[in-house]
Amino acid sequence: MLEDLDDFDRKILRAMQANGRLSVGDLSDEVGLSKTPCLTRLRRLEAKGYIRQYKGVLDPALIRQDYVTFVQVKLEATTRRHLDAFSDAVQNIPQIQSCHMMSGGYDFLLKIRTRNMKAYRELLGDVLSELPGIAQTSTFPVMETVKDTHDYAVLEPV
């Protein structure tokens, strides 16, 4: 899909990723287009799904959600039924920021945010341990976050 983008499209994506609140006027100035073609391109990028949504990025410390834990999850079996049941169940747990199906010794890797270790321990005992098909978990508390970005590298086509 990246091959369908020209330099202006990539500039728009970079600019909107950096500041999703840019006005069309400011965006057009930044990318070097007049307002109408800039807005047309922006709407096309939205319609094609390049821009999925606009959100504010909250400061986790200010909302008391700055305790990060990674959890490896091993399921009892890796049948489609087990994988789907687990994948569906994690969608409804707001403390799980991301869930990735993995290859190797564990089946899933979760990124979890809570306010502290006690809150994580309660989540583990009351919620995570009740997820369908879990055979084993391993918890890795984060000591310090060195980099945490929501940005993607909008690269040139190859």
Tab-separated table of N, CA and C in Angstrom:
chain	number	residue	atom	x	y	z
A	1	MET	N	0.806	-1.200	0.000
A	1	MET	CA	0.000	0.000	0.000
A	1	MET	C	0.849	1.265	0.000
A	2	LEU	N	2.011	1.192	0.645
A	2	LEU	CA	2.869	2.370	0.738
A	2	LEU	C	3.267	2.867	-0.646
A	3	GLU	N	3.313	1.954	-1.622
A	3	GLU	CA	3.681	2.346	-2.983
A	3	GLU	C	2.642	3.287	-3.594
A	4	ASP	N	1.404	3.247	-3.076
A	4	ASP	CA	0.335	4.114	-3.580
A	4	ASP	C	0.469	5.553	-3.089
A	5	LEU	N	1.355	5.782	-2.148
A	5	LEU	CA	1.505	7.106	-1.552
A	5	LEU	C	2.609	7.890	-2.241
A	6	ASP	N	2.355	9.165	-2.473
A	6	ASP	CA	3.419	10.016	-2.996
A	6	ASP	C	4.024	10.816	-1.839
A	7	ASP	N	4.950	11.702	-2.167
A	7	ASP	CA	5.641	12.470	-1.128
A	7	ASP	C	4.676	13.318	-0.297
A	8	PHE	N	3.671	13.917	-0.934
A	8	PHE	CA	2.710	14.735	-0.190
A	8	PHE	C	1.901	13.883	0.790
A	9	ASP	N	1.486	12.704	0.337
A	9	ASP	CA	0.735	11.812	1.231
A	9	ASP	C	1.569	11.442	2.454
A	10	ARG	N	2.821	11.101	2.230
A	10	ARG	CA	3.694	10.724	3.347
A	10	ARG	C	3.926	11.916	4.279
A	11	LYS	N	4.054	13.116	3.717
A	11	LYS	CA	4.203	14.312	4.555
A	11	LYS	C	2.952	14.534	5.402
A	12	ILE	N	1.795	14.329	4.806
A	12	ILE	CA	0.536	14.479	5.551
A	12	ILE	C	0.474	13.463	6.684
A	13	LEU	N	0.826	12.221	6.401
A	13	LEU	CA	0.797	11.185	7.441
A	13	LEU	C	1.759	11.512	8.576
A	14	ARG	N	2.961	11.947	8.232
A	14	ARG	CA	3.938	12.305	9.276
A	14	ARG	C	3.423	13.466	10.131
A	15	ALA	N	2.880	14.481	9.462
A	15	ALA	CA	2.402	15.669	10.181
A	15	ALA	C	1.216	15.327	11.085
A	16	MET	N	0.278	14.541	10.597
A	16	MET	CA	-0.898	14.193	11.393
A	16	MET	C	-0.539	13.248	12.532
A	17	GLN	N	0.454	12.409	12.307
A	17	GLN	CA	0.909	11.531	13.372
A	17	GLN	C	1.550	12.348	14.492
A	18	ALA	N	2.281	13.375	14.131
A	18	ALA	CA	2.937	14.228	15.127
A	18	ALA	C	1.927	15.099	15.868
A	19	ASN	N	0.874	15.541	15.163
A	19	ASN	CA	-0.132	16.405	15.793
A	19	ASN	C	-1.468	16.223	15.075
A	20	GLY	N	-2.299	15.357	15.601
A	20	GLY	CA	-3.597	15.072	14.998
A	20	GLY	C	-4.591	16.215	15.097
A	21	ARG	N	-4.213	17.276	15.805
A	21	ARG	CA	-5.107	18.430	15.955
A	21	ARG	C	-4.767	19.559	14.982
A	22	LEU	N	-3.877	19.309	14.046
A	22	LEU	CA	-3.534	20.348	13.071
A	22	LEU	C	-4.770	20.767	12.286
A	23	SER	N	-4.925	22.048	12.100
A	23	SER	CA	-5.989	22.524	11.217
A	23	SER	C	-5.562	22.241	9.781
A	24	VAL	N	-6.523	22.245	8.877
A	24	VAL	CA	-6.195	22.014	7.468
A	24	VAL	C	-5.259	23.108	6.969
A	25	GLY	N	-5.453	24.331	7.439
A	25	GLY	CA	-4.566	25.428	7.043
A	25	GLY	C	-3.137	25.189	7.481
A	26	ASP	N	-2.957	24.808	8.749
A	26	ASP	CA	-1.603	24.529	9.244
A	26	ASP	C	-0.999	23.314	8.551
A	27	LEU	N	-1.819	22.298	8.320
A	27	LEU	CA	-1.338	21.103	7.629
A	27	LEU	C	-0.905	21.442	6.208
A	28	SER	N	-1.701	22.224	5.514
A	28	SER	CA	-1.354	22.581	4.133
A	28	SER	C	-0.063	23.392	4.088
A	29	ASP	N	0.140	24.287	5.063
A	29	ASP	CA	1.401	25.038	5.137
A	29	ASP	C	2.579	24.101	5.371
A	30	GLU	N	2.387	23.141	6.264
A	30	GLU	CA	3.483	22.242	6.621
A	30	GLU	C	3.893	21.329	5.469
A	31	VAL	N	2.925	20.872	4.679
A	31	VAL	CA	3.263	19.927	3.607
A	31	VAL	C	3.473	20.600	2.256
A	32	GLY	N	3.131	21.879	2.156
A	32	GLY	CA	3.386	22.603	0.914
A	32	GLY	C	2.309	22.446	-0.141
A	33	LEU	N	1.061	22.306	0.286
A	33	LEU	CA	-0.077	22.239	-0.636
A	33	LEU	C	-1.086	23.316	-0.243
A	34	SER	N	-1.941	23.703	-1.180
A	34	SER	CA	-3.034	24.594	-0.801
A	34	SER	C	-4.087	23.776	-0.046
A	35	LYS	N	-5.024	24.483	0.598
A	35	LYS	CA	-5.961	23.824	1.514
A	35	LYS	C	-6.830	22.757	0.845
A	36	THR	N	-7.406	23.071	-0.303
A	36	THR	CA	-8.345	22.128	-0.922
A	36	THR	C	-7.681	20.810	-1.305
A	37	PRO	N	-6.556	20.812	-2.031
A	37	PRO	CA	-5.922	19.518	-2.333
A	37	PRO	C	-5.423	18.805	-1.078
A	38	CYS	N	-5.006	19.569	-0.088
A	38	CYS	CA	-4.538	18.968	1.161
A	38	CYS	C	-5.695	18.249	1.859
A	39	LEU	N	-6.844	18.913	1.947
A	39	LEU	CA	-8.012	18.301	2.575
A	39	LEU	C	-8.483	17.079	1.786
A	40	THR	N	-8.453	17.162	0.469
A	40	THR	CA	-8.843	16.025	-0.371
A	40	THR	C	-7.949	14.824	-0.099
A	41	ARG	N	-6.652	15.070	-0.025
A	41	ARG	CA	-5.703	13.983	0.257
A	41	ARG	C	-5.911	13.421	1.664
A	42	LEU	N	-6.120	14.309	2.634
A	42	LEU	CA	-6.346	13.863	4.008
A	42	LEU	C	-7.581	12.967	4.080
A	43	ARG	N	-8.671	13.374	3.469
A	43	ARG	CA	-9.909	12.577	3.472
A	43	ARG	C	-9.694	11.230	2.770
A	44	ARG	N	-8.909	11.222	1.687
A	44	ARG	CA	-8.617	9.968	0.981
A	44	ARG	C	-7.804	9.034	1.863
A	45	LEU	N	-6.809	9.587	2.571
A	45	LEU	CA	-5.994	8.769	3.477
A	45	LEU	C	-6.847	8.204	4.611
A	46	GLU	N	-7.790	8.997	5.101
A	46	GLU	CA	-8.710	8.503	6.135
A	46	GLU	C	-9.599	7.394	5.570
A	47	ALA	N	-10.155	7.631	4.383
A	47	ALA	CA	-11.069	6.655	3.775
A	47	ALA	C	-10.374	5.329	3.471
A	48	LYS	N	-9.103	5.392	3.099
A	48	LYS	CA	-8.353	4.165	2.797
A	48	LYS	C	-7.829	3.477	4.053
A	49	GLY	N	-8.034	4.091	5.210
A	49	GLY	CA	-7.639	3.457	6.458
A	49	GLY	C	-6.226	3.741	6.918
A	50	TYR	N	-5.498	4.611	6.221
A	50	TYR	CA	-4.151	4.964	6.678
A	50	TYR	C	-4.213	5.667	8.032
A	51	ILE	N	-5.227	6.495	8.210
A	51	ILE	CA	-5.463	7.152	9.499
A	51	ILE	C	-6.703	6.488	10.082
A	52	ARG	N	-6.496	5.695	11.129
A	52	ARG	CA	-7.608	4.922	11.688
A	52	ARG	C	-8.473	5.747	12.625
A	53	GLN	N	-7.853	6.636	13.396
A	53	GLN	CA	-8.608	7.443	14.343
A	53	GLN	C	-7.735	8.570	14.870
A	54	TYR	N	-8.382	9.513	15.504
A	54	TYR	CA	-7.678	10.610	16.155
A	54	TYR	C	-7.920	10.468	17.650
A	55	LYS	N	-6.836	10.514	18.425
A	55	LYS	CA	-6.939	10.329	19.872
A	55	LYS	C	-5.977	11.251	20.583
A	56	GLY	N	-6.319	11.568	21.813
A	56	GLY	CA	-5.373	12.244	22.690
A	56	GLY	C	-4.526	11.195	23.390
A	57	VAL	N	-3.249	11.448	23.537
A	57	VAL	CA	-2.357	10.533	24.252
A	57	VAL	C	-2.236	11.046	25.682
A	58	LEU	N	-2.712	10.256	26.622
A	58	LEU	CA	-2.743	10.661	28.027
A	58	LEU	C	-1.406	10.396	28.703
A	59	ASP	N	-1.123	11.153	29.735
A	59	ASP	CA	0.070	10.924	30.541
A	59	ASP	C	-0.275	9.868	31.583
A	60	PRO	N	0.321	8.668	31.491
A	60	PRO	CA	-0.053	7.591	32.407
A	60	PRO	C	0.222	7.917	33.872
A	61	ALA	N	1.245	8.706	34.164
A	61	ALA	CA	1.541	9.055	35.558
A	61	ALA	C	0.436	9.930	36.144
A	62	LEU	N	-0.076	10.855	35.351
A	62	LEU	CA	-1.107	11.761	35.848
A	62	LEU	C	-2.445	11.065	36.075
A	63	ILE	N	-2.692	9.978	35.355
A	63	ILE	CA	-3.940	9.236	35.561
A	63	ILE	C	-3.703	7.970	36.391
A	64	ARG	N	-2.543	7.907	37.024
A	64	ARG	CA	-2.171	6.815	37.922
A	64	ARG	C	-2.246	5.451	37.240
A	65	GLN	N	-1.693	5.374	36.043
A	65	GLN	CA	-1.618	4.113	35.306
A	65	GLN	C	-0.204	3.926	34.769
A	66	ASP	N	0.788	4.221	35.598
A	66	ASP	CA	2.166	4.209	35.114
A	66	ASP	C	2.957	2.976	35.539
A	67	TYR	N	2.292	1.981	36.108
A	67	TYR	CA	2.977	0.735	36.441
A	67	TYR	C	2.786	-0.218	35.263
A	68	VAL	N	3.872	-0.534	34.572
A	68	VAL	CA	3.815	-1.352	33.361
A	68	VAL	C	4.359	-2.741	33.654
A	69	THR	N	3.639	-3.724	33.171
A	69	THR	CA	4.050	-5.109	33.312
A	69	THR	C	3.850	-5.810	31.979
A	70	PHE	N	4.809	-6.624	31.595
A	70	PHE	CA	4.637	-7.506	30.451
A	70	PHE	C	4.369	-8.903	30.991
A	71	VAL	N	3.425	-9.579	30.380
A	71	VAL	CA	3.045	-10.909	30.844
A	71	VAL	C	3.071	-11.867	29.659
A	72	GLN	N	3.853	-12.920	29.805
A	72	GLN	CA	3.842	-13.996	28.819
A	72	GLN	C	2.761	-14.987	29.231
A	73	VAL	N	1.974	-15.420	28.266
A	73	VAL	CA	0.877	-16.344	28.537
A	73	VAL	C	1.059	-17.597	27.693
A	74	LYS	N	1.011	-18.734	28.349
A	74	LYS	CA	1.028	-20.025	27.659
A	74	LYS	C	-0.356	-20.632	27.820
A	75	LEU	N	-0.946	-21.055	26.710
A	75	LEU	CA	-2.268	-21.667	26.748
A	75	LEU	C	-2.163	-23.180	26.914
A	76	GLU	N	-3.266	-23.778	27.356
A	76	GLU	CA	-3.326	-25.232	27.503
A	76	GLU	C	-3.153	-25.928	26.160
A	77	ALA	N	-3.670	-25.307	25.107
A	77	ALA	CA	-3.566	-25.850	23.750
A	77	ALA	C	-3.602	-24.678	22.779
A	78	THR	N	-3.096	-24.899	21.590
A	78	THR	CA	-3.078	-23.819	20.598
A	78	THR	C	-4.002	-24.127	19.426
A	79	THR	N	-5.124	-24.734	19.736
A	79	THR	CA	-6.127	-24.940	18.697
A	79	THR	C	-6.755	-23.589	18.364
A	80	ARG	N	-7.376	-23.510	17.222
A	80	ARG	CA	-8.038	-22.264	16.813
A	80	ARG	C	-9.047	-21.840	17.882
A	81	ARG	N	-9.769	-22.796	18.449
A	81	ARG	CA	-10.776	-22.500	19.474
A	81	ARG	C	-10.135	-21.854	20.699
A	82	HIS	N	-9.008	-22.403	21.169
A	82	HIS	CA	-8.319	-21.849	22.337
A	82	HIS	C	-7.764	-20.450	22.044
A	83	LEU	N	-7.131	-20.317	20.892
A	83	LEU	CA	-6.549	-19.022	20.521
A	83	LEU	C	-7.629	-17.951	20.395
A	84	ASP	N	-8.729	-18.295	19.743
A	84	ASP	CA	-9.817	-17.329	19.558
A	84	ASP	C	-10.487	-16.964	20.876
A	85	ALA	N	-10.696	-17.957	21.741
A	85	ALA	CA	-11.343	-17.687	23.031
A	85	ALA	C	-10.502	-16.726	23.860
A	86	PHE	N	-9.194	-16.953	23.887
A	86	PHE	CA	-8.314	-16.063	24.643
A	86	PHE	C	-8.288	-14.676	24.004
A	87	SER	N	-8.117	-14.630	22.696
A	87	SER	CA	-8.063	-13.349	21.979
A	87	SER	C	-9.330	-12.536	22.195
A	88	ASP	N	-10.472	-13.184	22.163
A	88	ASP	CA	-11.741	-12.484	22.388
A	88	ASP	C	-11.842	-11.965	23.822
A	89	ALA	N	-11.401	-12.776	24.784
A	89	ALA	CA	-11.536	-12.410	26.199
A	89	ALA	C	-10.699	-11.190	26.573
A	90	VAL	N	-9.511	-11.046	26.011
A	90	VAL	CA	-8.648	-9.922	26.403
A	90	VAL	C	-9.167	-8.585	25.887
A	91	GLN	N	-10.050	-8.606	24.903
A	91	GLN	CA	-10.577	-7.362	24.341
A	91	GLN	C	-11.333	-6.542	25.383
A	92	ASN	N	-11.881	-7.194	26.386
A	92	ASN	CA	-12.741	-6.524	27.367
A	92	ASN	C	-12.017	-6.130	28.647
A	93	ILE	N	-10.697	-6.188	28.659
A	93	ILE	CA	-9.930	-5.857	29.861
A	93	ILE	C	-9.154	-4.574	29.587
A	94	PRO	N	-9.600	-3.443	30.128
A	94	PRO	CA	-8.983	-2.162	29.773
A	94	PRO	C	-7.529	-2.024	30.207
A	95	GLN	N	-7.099	-2.747	31.216
A	95	GLN	CA	-5.711	-2.645	31.670
A	95	GLN	C	-4.738	-3.280	30.677
A	96	ILE	N	-5.234	-4.147	29.804
A	96	ILE	CA	-4.375	-4.753	28.781
A	96	ILE	C	-4.276	-3.772	27.621
A	97	GLN	N	-3.100	-3.167	27.477
A	97	GLN	CA	-2.895	-2.188	26.405
A	97	GLN	C	-2.651	-2.850	25.070
A	98	SER	N	-1.947	-3.969	25.081
A	98	SER	CA	-1.703	-4.675	23.832
A	98	SER	C	-1.584	-6.160	24.116
A	99	CYS	N	-1.926	-6.938	23.114
A	99	CYS	CA	-1.847	-8.392	23.199
A	99	CYS	C	-1.340	-8.886	21.856
A	100	HIS	N	-0.253	-9.636	21.890
A	100	HIS	CA	0.377	-10.127	20.665
A	100	HIS	C	0.498	-11.642	20.723
A	101	MET	N	0.057	-12.320	19.665
A	101	MET	CA	0.279	-13.753	19.562
A	101	MET	C	1.735	-13.952	19.155
A	102	MET	N	2.413	-14.852	19.854
A	102	MET	CA	3.850	-15.023	19.670
A	102	MET	C	4.176	-16.446	19.213
A	103	SER	N	5.365	-16.591	18.666
A	103	SER	CA	5.906	-17.930	18.451
A	103	SER	C	6.955	-18.158	19.527
A	104	GLY	N	7.269	-19.402	19.785
A	104	GLY	CA	8.255	-19.700	20.816
A	104	GLY	C	7.613	-20.379	22.005
A	105	GLY	N	8.193	-20.198	23.171
A	105	GLY	CA	7.760	-20.898	24.371
A	105	GLY	C	6.426	-20.451	24.928
A	106	TYR	N	5.999	-19.239	24.615
A	106	TYR	CA	4.722	-18.720	25.096
A	106	TYR	C	3.866	-18.342	23.905
A	107	ASP	N	2.564	-18.295	24.128
A	107	ASP	CA	1.629	-18.063	23.027
A	107	ASP	C	1.245	-16.598	22.842
A	108	PHE	N	1.216	-15.835	23.943
A	108	PHE	CA	0.829	-14.430	23.877
A	108	PHE	C	1.737	-13.590	24.760
A	109	LEU	N	1.903	-12.328	24.370
A	109	LEU	CA	2.603	-11.346	25.191
A	109	LEU	C	1.642	-10.187	25.419
A	110	LEU	N	1.390	-9.879	26.693
A	110	LEU	CA	0.492	-8.792	27.063
A	110	LEU	C	1.287	-7.622	27.615
A	111	LYS	N	0.866	-6.417	27.292
A	111	LYS	CA	1.374	-5.216	27.949
A	111	LYS	C	0.231	-4.689	28.803
A	112	ILE	N	0.498	-4.583	30.100
A	112	ILE	CA	-0.541	-4.217	31.057
A	112	ILE	C	-0.123	-2.966	31.813
A	113	ARG	N	-1.082	-2.061	32.020
A	113	ARG	CA	-0.855	-0.861	32.832
A	113	ARG	C	-1.833	-0.863	34.000
A	114	THR	N	-1.278	-0.672	35.183
A	114	THR	CA	-2.082	-0.508	36.396
A	114	THR	C	-1.462	0.619	37.205
A	115	ARG	N	-2.024	0.907	38.368
A	115	ARG	CA	-1.473	2.014	39.160
A	115	ARG	C	-0.274	1.586	40.000
A	116	ASN	N	-0.188	0.291	40.357
A	116	ASN	CA	0.942	-0.177	41.165
A	116	ASN	C	0.976	-1.704	41.168
A	117	MET	N	1.952	-2.283	41.859
A	117	MET	CA	2.091	-3.736	41.905
A	117	MET	C	0.875	-4.390	42.558
A	118	LYS	N	0.344	-3.770	43.590
A	118	LYS	CA	-0.836	-4.329	44.263
A	118	LYS	C	-2.009	-4.435	43.285
A	119	ALA	N	-2.232	-3.400	42.511
A	119	ALA	CA	-3.322	-3.417	41.529
A	119	ALA	C	-3.063	-4.475	40.462
A	120	TYR	N	-1.801	-4.616	40.045
A	120	TYR	CA	-1.477	-5.664	39.074
A	120	TYR	C	-1.749	-7.040	39.673
A	121	ARG	N	-1.318	-7.241	40.916
A	121	ARG	CA	-1.505	-8.539	41.572
A	121	ARG	C	-2.989	-8.889	41.668
A	122	GLU	N	-3.826	-7.900	41.972
A	122	GLU	CA	-5.276	-8.126	42.017
A	122	GLU	C	-5.817	-8.481	40.636
A	123	LEU	N	-5.345	-7.781	39.618
A	123	LEU	CA	-5.760	-8.075	38.247
A	123	LEU	C	-5.350	-9.494	37.864
A	124	LEU	N	-4.132	-9.874	38.209
A	124	LEU	CA	-3.646	-11.221	37.896
A	124	LEU	C	-4.516	-12.278	38.575
A	125	GLY	N	-4.767	-12.091	39.862
A	125	GLY	CA	-5.527	-13.088	40.608
A	125	GLY	C	-7.004	-13.138	40.278
A	126	ASP	N	-7.598	-11.968	40.038
A	126	ASP	CA	-9.047	-11.904	39.847
A	126	ASP	C	-9.488	-11.974	38.387
A	127	VAL	N	-8.640	-11.525	37.474
A	127	VAL	CA	-9.070	-11.398	36.076
A	127	VAL	C	-8.226	-12.260	35.139
A	128	LEU	N	-6.920	-12.010	35.124
A	128	LEU	CA	-6.066	-12.717	34.166
A	128	LEU	C	-6.099	-14.226	34.370
A	129	SER	N	-6.057	-14.666	35.613
A	129	SER	CA	-6.041	-16.107	35.879
A	129	SER	C	-7.348	-16.786	35.472
A	130	GLU	N	-8.403	-16.001	35.271
A	130	GLU	CA	-9.699	-16.546	34.864
A	130	GLU	C	-9.898	-16.539	33.348
A	131	LEU	N	-8.928	-16.024	32.606
A	131	LEU	CA	-9.058	-16.019	31.149
A	131	LEU	C	-9.075	-17.452	30.637
A	132	PRO	N	-9.798	-17.710	29.553
A	132	PRO	CA	-9.953	-19.085	29.077
A	132	PRO	C	-8.645	-19.695	28.568
A	133	GLY	N	-8.392	-20.922	29.007
A	133	GLY	CA	-7.308	-21.719	28.446
A	133	GLY	C	-5.915	-21.436	28.949
A	134	ILE	N	-5.752	-20.605	29.983
A	134	ILE	CA	-4.400	-20.285	30.450
A	134	ILE	C	-3.807	-21.467	31.202
A	135	ALA	N	-2.612	-21.860	30.791
A	135	ALA	CA	-1.866	-22.910	31.488
A	135	ALA	C	-0.812	-22.301	32.397
A	136	GLN	N	-0.205	-21.188	31.943
A	136	GLN	CA	0.911	-20.609	32.698
A	136	GLN	C	1.094	-19.149	32.302
A	137	THR	N	1.544	-18.335	33.261
A	137	THR	CA	1.922	-16.951	32.970
A	137	THR	C	3.286	-16.671	33.581
A	138	SER	N	4.001	-15.752	32.975
A	138	SER	CA	5.244	-15.217	33.538
A	138	SER	C	5.149	-13.706	33.485
A	139	THR	N	5.442	-13.058	34.604
A	139	THR	CA	5.286	-11.617	34.745
A	139	THR	C	6.643	-10.932	34.745
A	140	PHE	N	6.740	-9.836	33.988
A	140	PHE	CA	7.968	-9.053	33.892
A	140	PHE	C	7.650	-7.591	34.182
A	141	PRO	N	7.840	-7.147	35.433
A	141	PRO	CA	7.588	-5.742	35.759
A	141	PRO	C	8.639	-4.839	35.106
A	142	VAL	N	8.208	-3.699	34.622
A	142	VAL	CA	9.106	-2.737	33.990
A	142	VAL	C	9.708	-1.848	35.074
A	143	MET	N	11.035	-1.746	35.083
A	143	MET	CA	11.713	-0.878	36.052
A	143	MET	C	11.702	0.570	35.594
A	144	GLU	N	11.907	0.779	34.290
A	144	GLU	CA	11.934	2.135	33.734
A	144	GLU	C	11.604	2.047	32.256
A	145	THR	N	10.762	2.955	31.790
A	145	THR	CA	10.449	3.021	30.371
A	145	THR	C	11.421	3.988	29.716
A	146	VAL	N	12.201	3.475	28.788
A	146	VAL	CA	13.210	4.272	28.103
A	146	VAL	C	12.627	4.908	26.842
A	147	LYS	N	11.750	4.178	26.157
A	147	LYS	CA	11.090	4.704	24.962
A	147	LYS	C	9.704	4.085	24.876
A	148	ASP	N	8.721	4.920	24.635
A	148	ASP	CA	7.348	4.457	24.484
A	148	ASP	C	6.673	5.397	23.501
A	149	THR	N	6.548	4.972	22.282
A	149	THR	CA	6.004	5.845	21.249
A	149	THR	C	4.788	5.202	20.599
A	150	HIS	N	3.953	6.022	20.053
A	150	HIS	CA	2.801	5.561	19.290
A	150	HIS	C	3.018	5.865	17.805
A	151	ASP	N	4.203	6.349	17.476
A	151	ASP	CA	4.493	6.770	16.109
A	151	ASP	C	5.055	5.620	15.281
A	152	TYR	N	4.764	5.665	13.993
A	152	TYR	CA	5.309	4.720	13.026
A	152	TYR	C	6.235	5.473	12.085
A	153	ALA	N	7.245	4.791	11.597
A	153	ALA	CA	8.119	5.379	10.593
A	153	ALA	C	7.388	5.321	9.253
A	154	VAL	N	7.038	6.469	8.710
A	154	VAL	CA	6.384	6.516	7.401
A	154	VAL	C	7.502	6.546	6.374
A	155	LEU	N	7.813	5.373	5.863
A	155	LEU	CA	8.990	5.212	5.017
A	155	LEU	C	8.679	5.474	3.554
A	156	GLU	N	9.747	5.661	2.809
A	156	GLU	CA	9.631	5.787	1.361
A	156	GLU	C	9.399	4.393	0.783
A	157	PRO	N	8.719	4.276	-0.355
A	157	PRO	CA	8.529	2.952	-0.960
A	157	PRO	C	9.865	2.365	-1.403
A	158	VAL	N	9.936	1.045	-1.421
A	158	VAL	CA	11.180	0.371	-1.841
A	158	VAL	C	11.191	0.120	-3.316
